[in-house]
Coordinates of C-alpha atoms and ligand atoms in Angstrom, one line a residue:
X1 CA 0.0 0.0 0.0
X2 CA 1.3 3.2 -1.0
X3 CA 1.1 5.9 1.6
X4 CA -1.2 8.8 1.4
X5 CA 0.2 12.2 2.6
X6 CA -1.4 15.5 3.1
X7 CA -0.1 19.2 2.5
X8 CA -0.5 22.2 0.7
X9 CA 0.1 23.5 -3.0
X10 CA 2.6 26.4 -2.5
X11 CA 3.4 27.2 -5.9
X12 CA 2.2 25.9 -9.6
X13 CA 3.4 26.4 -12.8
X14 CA 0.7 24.4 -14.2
X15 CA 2.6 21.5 -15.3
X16 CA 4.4 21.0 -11.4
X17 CA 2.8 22.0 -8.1
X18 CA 5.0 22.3 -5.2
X19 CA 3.9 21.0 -2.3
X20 CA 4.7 21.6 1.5
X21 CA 4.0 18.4 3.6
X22 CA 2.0 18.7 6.8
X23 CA 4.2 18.8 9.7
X24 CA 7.2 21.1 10.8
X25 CA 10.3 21.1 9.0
X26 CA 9.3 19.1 5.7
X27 CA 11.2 18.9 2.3
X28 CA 8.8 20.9 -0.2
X29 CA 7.5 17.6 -2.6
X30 CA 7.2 18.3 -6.3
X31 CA 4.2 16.8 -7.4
X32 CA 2.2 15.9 -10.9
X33 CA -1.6 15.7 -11.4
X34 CA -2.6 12.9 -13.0
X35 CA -4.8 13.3 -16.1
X36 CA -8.6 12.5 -14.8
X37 CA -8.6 15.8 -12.9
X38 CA -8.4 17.9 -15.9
X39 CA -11.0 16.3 -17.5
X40 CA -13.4 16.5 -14.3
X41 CA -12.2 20.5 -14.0
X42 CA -13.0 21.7 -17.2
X43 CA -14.8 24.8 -16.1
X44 CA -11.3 25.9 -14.3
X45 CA -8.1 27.1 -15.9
X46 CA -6.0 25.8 -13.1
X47 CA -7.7 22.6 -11.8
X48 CA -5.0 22.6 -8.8
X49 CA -4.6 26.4 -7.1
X50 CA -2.4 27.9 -4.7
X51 CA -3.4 27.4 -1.1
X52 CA -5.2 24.2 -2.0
X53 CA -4.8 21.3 0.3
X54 CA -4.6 17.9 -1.2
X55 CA -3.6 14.5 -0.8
X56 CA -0.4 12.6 -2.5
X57 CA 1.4 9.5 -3.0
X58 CA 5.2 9.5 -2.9
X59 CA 6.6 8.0 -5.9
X60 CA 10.2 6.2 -6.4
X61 CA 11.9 9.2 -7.8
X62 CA 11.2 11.4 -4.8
X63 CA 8.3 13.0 -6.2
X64 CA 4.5 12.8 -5.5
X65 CA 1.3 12.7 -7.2
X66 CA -1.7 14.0 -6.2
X67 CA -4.1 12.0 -5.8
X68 CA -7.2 14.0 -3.9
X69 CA -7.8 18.3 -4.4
X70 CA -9.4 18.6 -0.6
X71 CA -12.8 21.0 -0.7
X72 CA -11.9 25.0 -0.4
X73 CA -13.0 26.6 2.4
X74 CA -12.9 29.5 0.0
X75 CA -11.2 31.3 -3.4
X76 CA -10.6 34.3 -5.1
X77 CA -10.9 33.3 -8.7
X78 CA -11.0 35.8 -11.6
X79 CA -12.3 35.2 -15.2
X80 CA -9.8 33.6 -17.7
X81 CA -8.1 35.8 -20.1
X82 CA -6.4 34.7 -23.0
X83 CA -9.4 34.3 -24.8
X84 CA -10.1 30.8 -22.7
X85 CA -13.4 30.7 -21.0
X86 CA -13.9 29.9 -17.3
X87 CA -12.8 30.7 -13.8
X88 CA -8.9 31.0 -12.7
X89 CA -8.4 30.4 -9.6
X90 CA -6.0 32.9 -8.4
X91 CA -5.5 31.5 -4.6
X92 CA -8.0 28.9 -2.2
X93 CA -8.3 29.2 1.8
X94 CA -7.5 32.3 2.6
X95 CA -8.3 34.2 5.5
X96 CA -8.2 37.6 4.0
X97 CA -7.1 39.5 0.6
X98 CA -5.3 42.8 0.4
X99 CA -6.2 44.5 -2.9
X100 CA -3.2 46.5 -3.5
X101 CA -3.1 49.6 -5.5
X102 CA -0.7 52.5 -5.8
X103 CA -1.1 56.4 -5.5
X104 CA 0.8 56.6 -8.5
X105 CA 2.9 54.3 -10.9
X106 CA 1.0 53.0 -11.4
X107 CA -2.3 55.2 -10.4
X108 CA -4.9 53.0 -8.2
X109 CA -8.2 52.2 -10.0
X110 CA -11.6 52.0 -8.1
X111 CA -13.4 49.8 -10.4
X112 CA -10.6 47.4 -9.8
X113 CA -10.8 47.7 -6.0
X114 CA -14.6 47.1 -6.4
X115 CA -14.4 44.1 -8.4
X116 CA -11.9 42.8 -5.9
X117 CA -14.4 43.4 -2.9
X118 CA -17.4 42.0 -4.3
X119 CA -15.2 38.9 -5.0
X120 CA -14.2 38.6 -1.4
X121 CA -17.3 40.1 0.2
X122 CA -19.3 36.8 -1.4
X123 CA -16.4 34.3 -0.4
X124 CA -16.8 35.3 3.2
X125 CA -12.9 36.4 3.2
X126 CA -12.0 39.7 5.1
X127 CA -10.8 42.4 2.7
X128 CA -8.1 45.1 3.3
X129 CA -7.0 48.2 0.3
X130 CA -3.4 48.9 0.5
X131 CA -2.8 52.0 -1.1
X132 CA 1.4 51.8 -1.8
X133 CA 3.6 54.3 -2.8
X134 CA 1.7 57.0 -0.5
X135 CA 5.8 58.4 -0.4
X136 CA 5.2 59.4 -4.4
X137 CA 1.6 61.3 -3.6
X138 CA 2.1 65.1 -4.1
X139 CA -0.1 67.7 -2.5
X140 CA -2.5 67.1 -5.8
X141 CA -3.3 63.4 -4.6
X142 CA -3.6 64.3 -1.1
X143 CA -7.7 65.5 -1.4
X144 CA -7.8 62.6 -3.8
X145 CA -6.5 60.1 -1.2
X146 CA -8.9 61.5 1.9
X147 CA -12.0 61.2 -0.4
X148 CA -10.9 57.7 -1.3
X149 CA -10.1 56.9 2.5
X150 CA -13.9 58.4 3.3
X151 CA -15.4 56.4 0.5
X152 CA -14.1 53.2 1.5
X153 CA -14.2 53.4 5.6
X154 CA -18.0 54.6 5.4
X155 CA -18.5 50.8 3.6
X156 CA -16.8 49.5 6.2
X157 CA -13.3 48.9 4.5
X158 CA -10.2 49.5 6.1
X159 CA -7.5 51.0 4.0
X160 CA -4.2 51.2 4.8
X161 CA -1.4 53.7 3.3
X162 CA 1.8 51.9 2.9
X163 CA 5.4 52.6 1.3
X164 CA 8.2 50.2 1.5
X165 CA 10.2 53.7 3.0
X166 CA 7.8 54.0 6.1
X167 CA 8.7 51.6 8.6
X168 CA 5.6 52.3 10.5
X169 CA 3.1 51.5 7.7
X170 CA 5.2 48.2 7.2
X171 CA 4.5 47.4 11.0
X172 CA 1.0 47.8 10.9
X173 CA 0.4 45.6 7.6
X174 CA 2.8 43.0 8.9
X175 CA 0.4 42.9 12.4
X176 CA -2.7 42.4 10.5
X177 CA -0.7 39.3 8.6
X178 CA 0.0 37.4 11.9
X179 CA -1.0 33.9 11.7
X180 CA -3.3 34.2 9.2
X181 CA -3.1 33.3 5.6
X182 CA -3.2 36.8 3.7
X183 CA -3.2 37.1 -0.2
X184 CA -2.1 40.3 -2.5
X185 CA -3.8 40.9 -5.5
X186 CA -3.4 43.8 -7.6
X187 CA -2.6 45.2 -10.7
X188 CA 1.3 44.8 -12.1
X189 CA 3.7 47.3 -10.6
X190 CA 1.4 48.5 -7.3
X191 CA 4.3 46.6 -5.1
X192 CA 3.1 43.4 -4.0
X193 CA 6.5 41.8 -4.4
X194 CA 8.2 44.9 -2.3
X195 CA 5.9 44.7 0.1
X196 CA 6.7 40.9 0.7
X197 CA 10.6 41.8 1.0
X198 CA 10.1 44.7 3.2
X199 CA 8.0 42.8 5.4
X200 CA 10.3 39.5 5.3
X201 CA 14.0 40.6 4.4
X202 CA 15.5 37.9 2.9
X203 CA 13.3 36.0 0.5
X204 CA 14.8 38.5 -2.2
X205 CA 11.9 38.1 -4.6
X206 CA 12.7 39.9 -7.5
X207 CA 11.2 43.3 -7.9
X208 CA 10.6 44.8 -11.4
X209 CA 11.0 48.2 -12.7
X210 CA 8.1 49.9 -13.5
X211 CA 8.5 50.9 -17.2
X212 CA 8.1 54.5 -17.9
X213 CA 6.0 54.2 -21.1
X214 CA 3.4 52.2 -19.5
X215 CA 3.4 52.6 -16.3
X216 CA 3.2 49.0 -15.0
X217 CA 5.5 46.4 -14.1
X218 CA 7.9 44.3 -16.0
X219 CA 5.7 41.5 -15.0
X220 CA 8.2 40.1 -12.4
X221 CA 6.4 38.2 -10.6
X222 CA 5.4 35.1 -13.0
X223 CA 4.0 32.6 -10.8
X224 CA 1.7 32.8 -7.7
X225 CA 3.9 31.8 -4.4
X226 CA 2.5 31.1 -1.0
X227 CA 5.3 32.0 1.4
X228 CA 4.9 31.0 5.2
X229 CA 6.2 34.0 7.5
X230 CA 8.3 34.2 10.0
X231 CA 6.2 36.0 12.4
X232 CA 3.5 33.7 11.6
X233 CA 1.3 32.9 8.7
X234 CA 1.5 32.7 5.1
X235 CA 1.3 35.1 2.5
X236 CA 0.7 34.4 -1.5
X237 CA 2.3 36.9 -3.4
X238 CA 0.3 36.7 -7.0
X239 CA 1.4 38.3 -10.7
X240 CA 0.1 41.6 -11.7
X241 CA -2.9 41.4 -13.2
X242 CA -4.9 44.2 -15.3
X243 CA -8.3 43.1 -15.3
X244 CA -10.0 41.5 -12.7
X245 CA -13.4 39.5 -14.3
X246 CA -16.0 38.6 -12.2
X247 CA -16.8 34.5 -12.3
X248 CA -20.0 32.5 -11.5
X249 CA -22.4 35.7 -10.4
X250 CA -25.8 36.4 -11.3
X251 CA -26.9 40.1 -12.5
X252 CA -29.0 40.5 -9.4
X253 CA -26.6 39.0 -7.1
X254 CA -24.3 41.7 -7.4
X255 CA -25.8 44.5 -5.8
X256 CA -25.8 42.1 -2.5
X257 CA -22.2 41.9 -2.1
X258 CA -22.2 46.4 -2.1
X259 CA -22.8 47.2 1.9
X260 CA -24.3 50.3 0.7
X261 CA -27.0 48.7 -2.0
X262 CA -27.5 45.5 0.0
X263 CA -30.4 46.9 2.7
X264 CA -32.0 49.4 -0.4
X265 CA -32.8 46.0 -2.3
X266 CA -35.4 45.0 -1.2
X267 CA -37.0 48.5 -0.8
X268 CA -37.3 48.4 -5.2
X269 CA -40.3 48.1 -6.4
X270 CA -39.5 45.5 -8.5
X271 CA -38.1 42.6 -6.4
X272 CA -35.9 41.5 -9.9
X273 CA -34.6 45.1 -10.4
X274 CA -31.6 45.4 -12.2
X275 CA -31.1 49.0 -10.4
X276 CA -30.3 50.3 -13.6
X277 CA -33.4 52.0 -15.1
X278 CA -36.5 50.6 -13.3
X279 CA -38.9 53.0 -11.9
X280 CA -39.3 53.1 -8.2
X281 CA -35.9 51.7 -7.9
X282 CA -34.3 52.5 -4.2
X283 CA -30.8 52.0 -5.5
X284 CA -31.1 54.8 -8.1
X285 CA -33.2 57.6 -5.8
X286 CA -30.3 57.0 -3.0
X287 CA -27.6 57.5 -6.2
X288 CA -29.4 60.2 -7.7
X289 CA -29.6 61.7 -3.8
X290 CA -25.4 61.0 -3.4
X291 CA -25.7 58.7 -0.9
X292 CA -23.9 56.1 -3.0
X293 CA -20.7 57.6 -4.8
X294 CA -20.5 57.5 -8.7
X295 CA -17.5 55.6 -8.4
X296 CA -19.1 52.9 -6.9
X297 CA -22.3 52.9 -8.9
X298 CA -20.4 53.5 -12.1
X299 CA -18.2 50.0 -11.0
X300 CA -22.0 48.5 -10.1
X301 CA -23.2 49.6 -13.8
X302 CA -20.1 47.9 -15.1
X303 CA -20.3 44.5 -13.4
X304 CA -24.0 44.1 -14.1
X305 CA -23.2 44.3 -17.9
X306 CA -19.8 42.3 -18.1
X307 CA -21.9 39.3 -16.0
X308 CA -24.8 39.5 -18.0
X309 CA -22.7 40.1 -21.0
X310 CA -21.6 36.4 -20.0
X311 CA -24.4 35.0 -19.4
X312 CA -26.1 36.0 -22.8
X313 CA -23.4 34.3 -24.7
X314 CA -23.4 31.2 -22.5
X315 CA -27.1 30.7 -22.7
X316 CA -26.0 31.2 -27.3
X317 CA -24.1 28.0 -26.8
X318 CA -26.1 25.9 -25.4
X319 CA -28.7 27.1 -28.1
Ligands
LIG401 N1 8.4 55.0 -4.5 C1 8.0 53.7 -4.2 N2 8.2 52.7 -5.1 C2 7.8 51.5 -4.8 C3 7.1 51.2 -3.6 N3 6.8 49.9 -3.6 C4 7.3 49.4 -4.7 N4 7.9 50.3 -5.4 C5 8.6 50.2 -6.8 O1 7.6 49.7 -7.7 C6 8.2 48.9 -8.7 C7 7.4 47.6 -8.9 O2 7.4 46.9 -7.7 P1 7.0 45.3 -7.6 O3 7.1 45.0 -6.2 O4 7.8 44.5 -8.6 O5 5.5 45.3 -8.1 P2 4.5 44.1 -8.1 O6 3.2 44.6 -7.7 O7 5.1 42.9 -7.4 O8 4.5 43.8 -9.7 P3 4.1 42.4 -10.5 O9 4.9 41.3 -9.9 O10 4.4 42.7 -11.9 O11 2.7 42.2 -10.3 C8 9.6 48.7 -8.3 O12 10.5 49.5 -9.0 C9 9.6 49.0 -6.8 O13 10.8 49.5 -6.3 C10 6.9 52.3 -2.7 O14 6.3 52.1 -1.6 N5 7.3 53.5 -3.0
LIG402 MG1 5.5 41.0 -8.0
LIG403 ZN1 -33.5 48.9 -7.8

């Protein structure tokens, strides 16, 4: 009988996944999915993701093979790109997701940071915005950053201002990481990766330039990496990524996963509103009365359409 060992994917390249044994001190095992599970997985990208815990059988060479994917407490998954269809799973059971964004190089986005929180809020994991680089902000961003601050601390959202150069603001993120599995995500050249090596000294991940004709990063960081601490805890460190597409919602399950939308719901008068032209919708009198900010409906208008978008051209293939 061969025996069955348990641990955690660290790091996949799609063809290997690394795998950290349960108990302290253990070799990392390189290990190979056999074939069945892309067949059973179609709907995924990535039928194996970082943070997933699975079973595996040693083999002869010193390698493994996995031989069970154990259920995810949870994910963050964003729709495929590369013209493949589906979910990609960017990371599995997490504890909570930092959604990082700079003041400038480049510039933070709020209709990324909104797809990102929707994605948590309906995974149940605890969200935090990191706004990086607050050391670049001139006097110009500074109103810019307050109202953003406002914006997001009214939903309930902490935001933290970071900089690799301000020792303090490295603290404070590194206390919320304790013991818990954390997770950046954010577009290419924000400073994920320098985060990680200001916060861990040592693990020398390389950090890329951020290009000056674009604005983003060299794409340095290729592969997603969960990294245990030394403090306590893990953190997965994730590429750039410039688009983050919402997977598996419904149109009129959006508006749940927006604290400020999710009580006016049911006040509509339609109880299918869309909130996007109805009459007598709650949504649009307490938008049109600027108790929800145009960023944020202006992100909801957007994610309505891209998932319904998706759902129209599903429901043309099965046709
Ligand atoms: N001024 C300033 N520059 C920073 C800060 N954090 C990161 N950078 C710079 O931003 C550039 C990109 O940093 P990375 O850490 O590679 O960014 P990343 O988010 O990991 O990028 P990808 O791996 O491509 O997703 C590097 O030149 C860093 O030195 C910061 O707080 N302030
Ligand atoms: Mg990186
Ligand atoms: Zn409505």
């Amino acid at each position: 009988m061969k025996k069955m060992l348990k641990g955690r994917v660290t790091k996949s390249t799609g063809k290997w996944y690394k795998v950290m044994p349960e108990g302290k001190n253990q070799e990392m095992v390189l290990c190979q999915l056999p074939g069945k599970f892309r067949l059973q997985e179609l709907k995924q990208t990535n039928p194996v993701a970082v943070g997933d815990q699975v079973s595996f059988t040693m083999l002869a060479d010193g390698k493994g093979l996995i031989d069970t994917i154990h259920e995810r407490s949870n994910r963050i998954s964003r729709k495929a790109t590369h013209g493949r269809k589906g979910e990609h799973i960017l990371v599995s059971n997490v504890d909570q997701g930092f959604v990082v964004q700079a003041v400038q190089k480049p510039k933070f986005r709020t209709g990324f940071i909104d797809r990102f929180l929707v994605s948590t809020e309906a995974y149940e994991i605890t969200p935090y915005i990191i706004l990086n680089k607050i050391d670049l902000g001139s006097e110009k961003d500074a109103n810019e950053i307050a109202g953003l601050i406002e914006l997001y601390n009214e939903l309930g959202y902490e935001v933290l201002l970071t900089s690799i150069y301000d020792e303090e603001s490295i603290e404070e993120l590194a206390g919320l990481m304790k013991d818990k599995t954390s997770v950046f995500i954010g577009p290419s050249g924000t400073g994920k990766t320098s985060l990680l090596n200001t916060i861990q000294p040592g693990l020398d991940h390389s950090v890329g330039e951020v290009s000056a004709s674009s604005n983003k990063g060299k794409h340095t960081t290729t592969f997603s990496e969960l990294l245990p601490l030394e403090f306590g805890g893990y953190l997965v460190d994730t590429p750039g990524i410039r688009e983050f597409g919402l997977v598996h919602f419904e149109p009129n399950e959006i508006a749940l996963y927006f604290p400020e939308m999710r009580d006016l719901r049911t006040q509509c008068r339609y109880y299918n509103c869309s909130h996007l032209h109805e009459p007598g919708c709650a949504v649009m009198k307490a938008f049109e009365e600027k108790k929800i900010a145009p960023s944020r409906y202006d992100s909801y208008i957007s994610m309505y359409e891209s998932v319904e978008d998706e759902e129209l051209s599903a429901g043309s293939r099965k046709r």
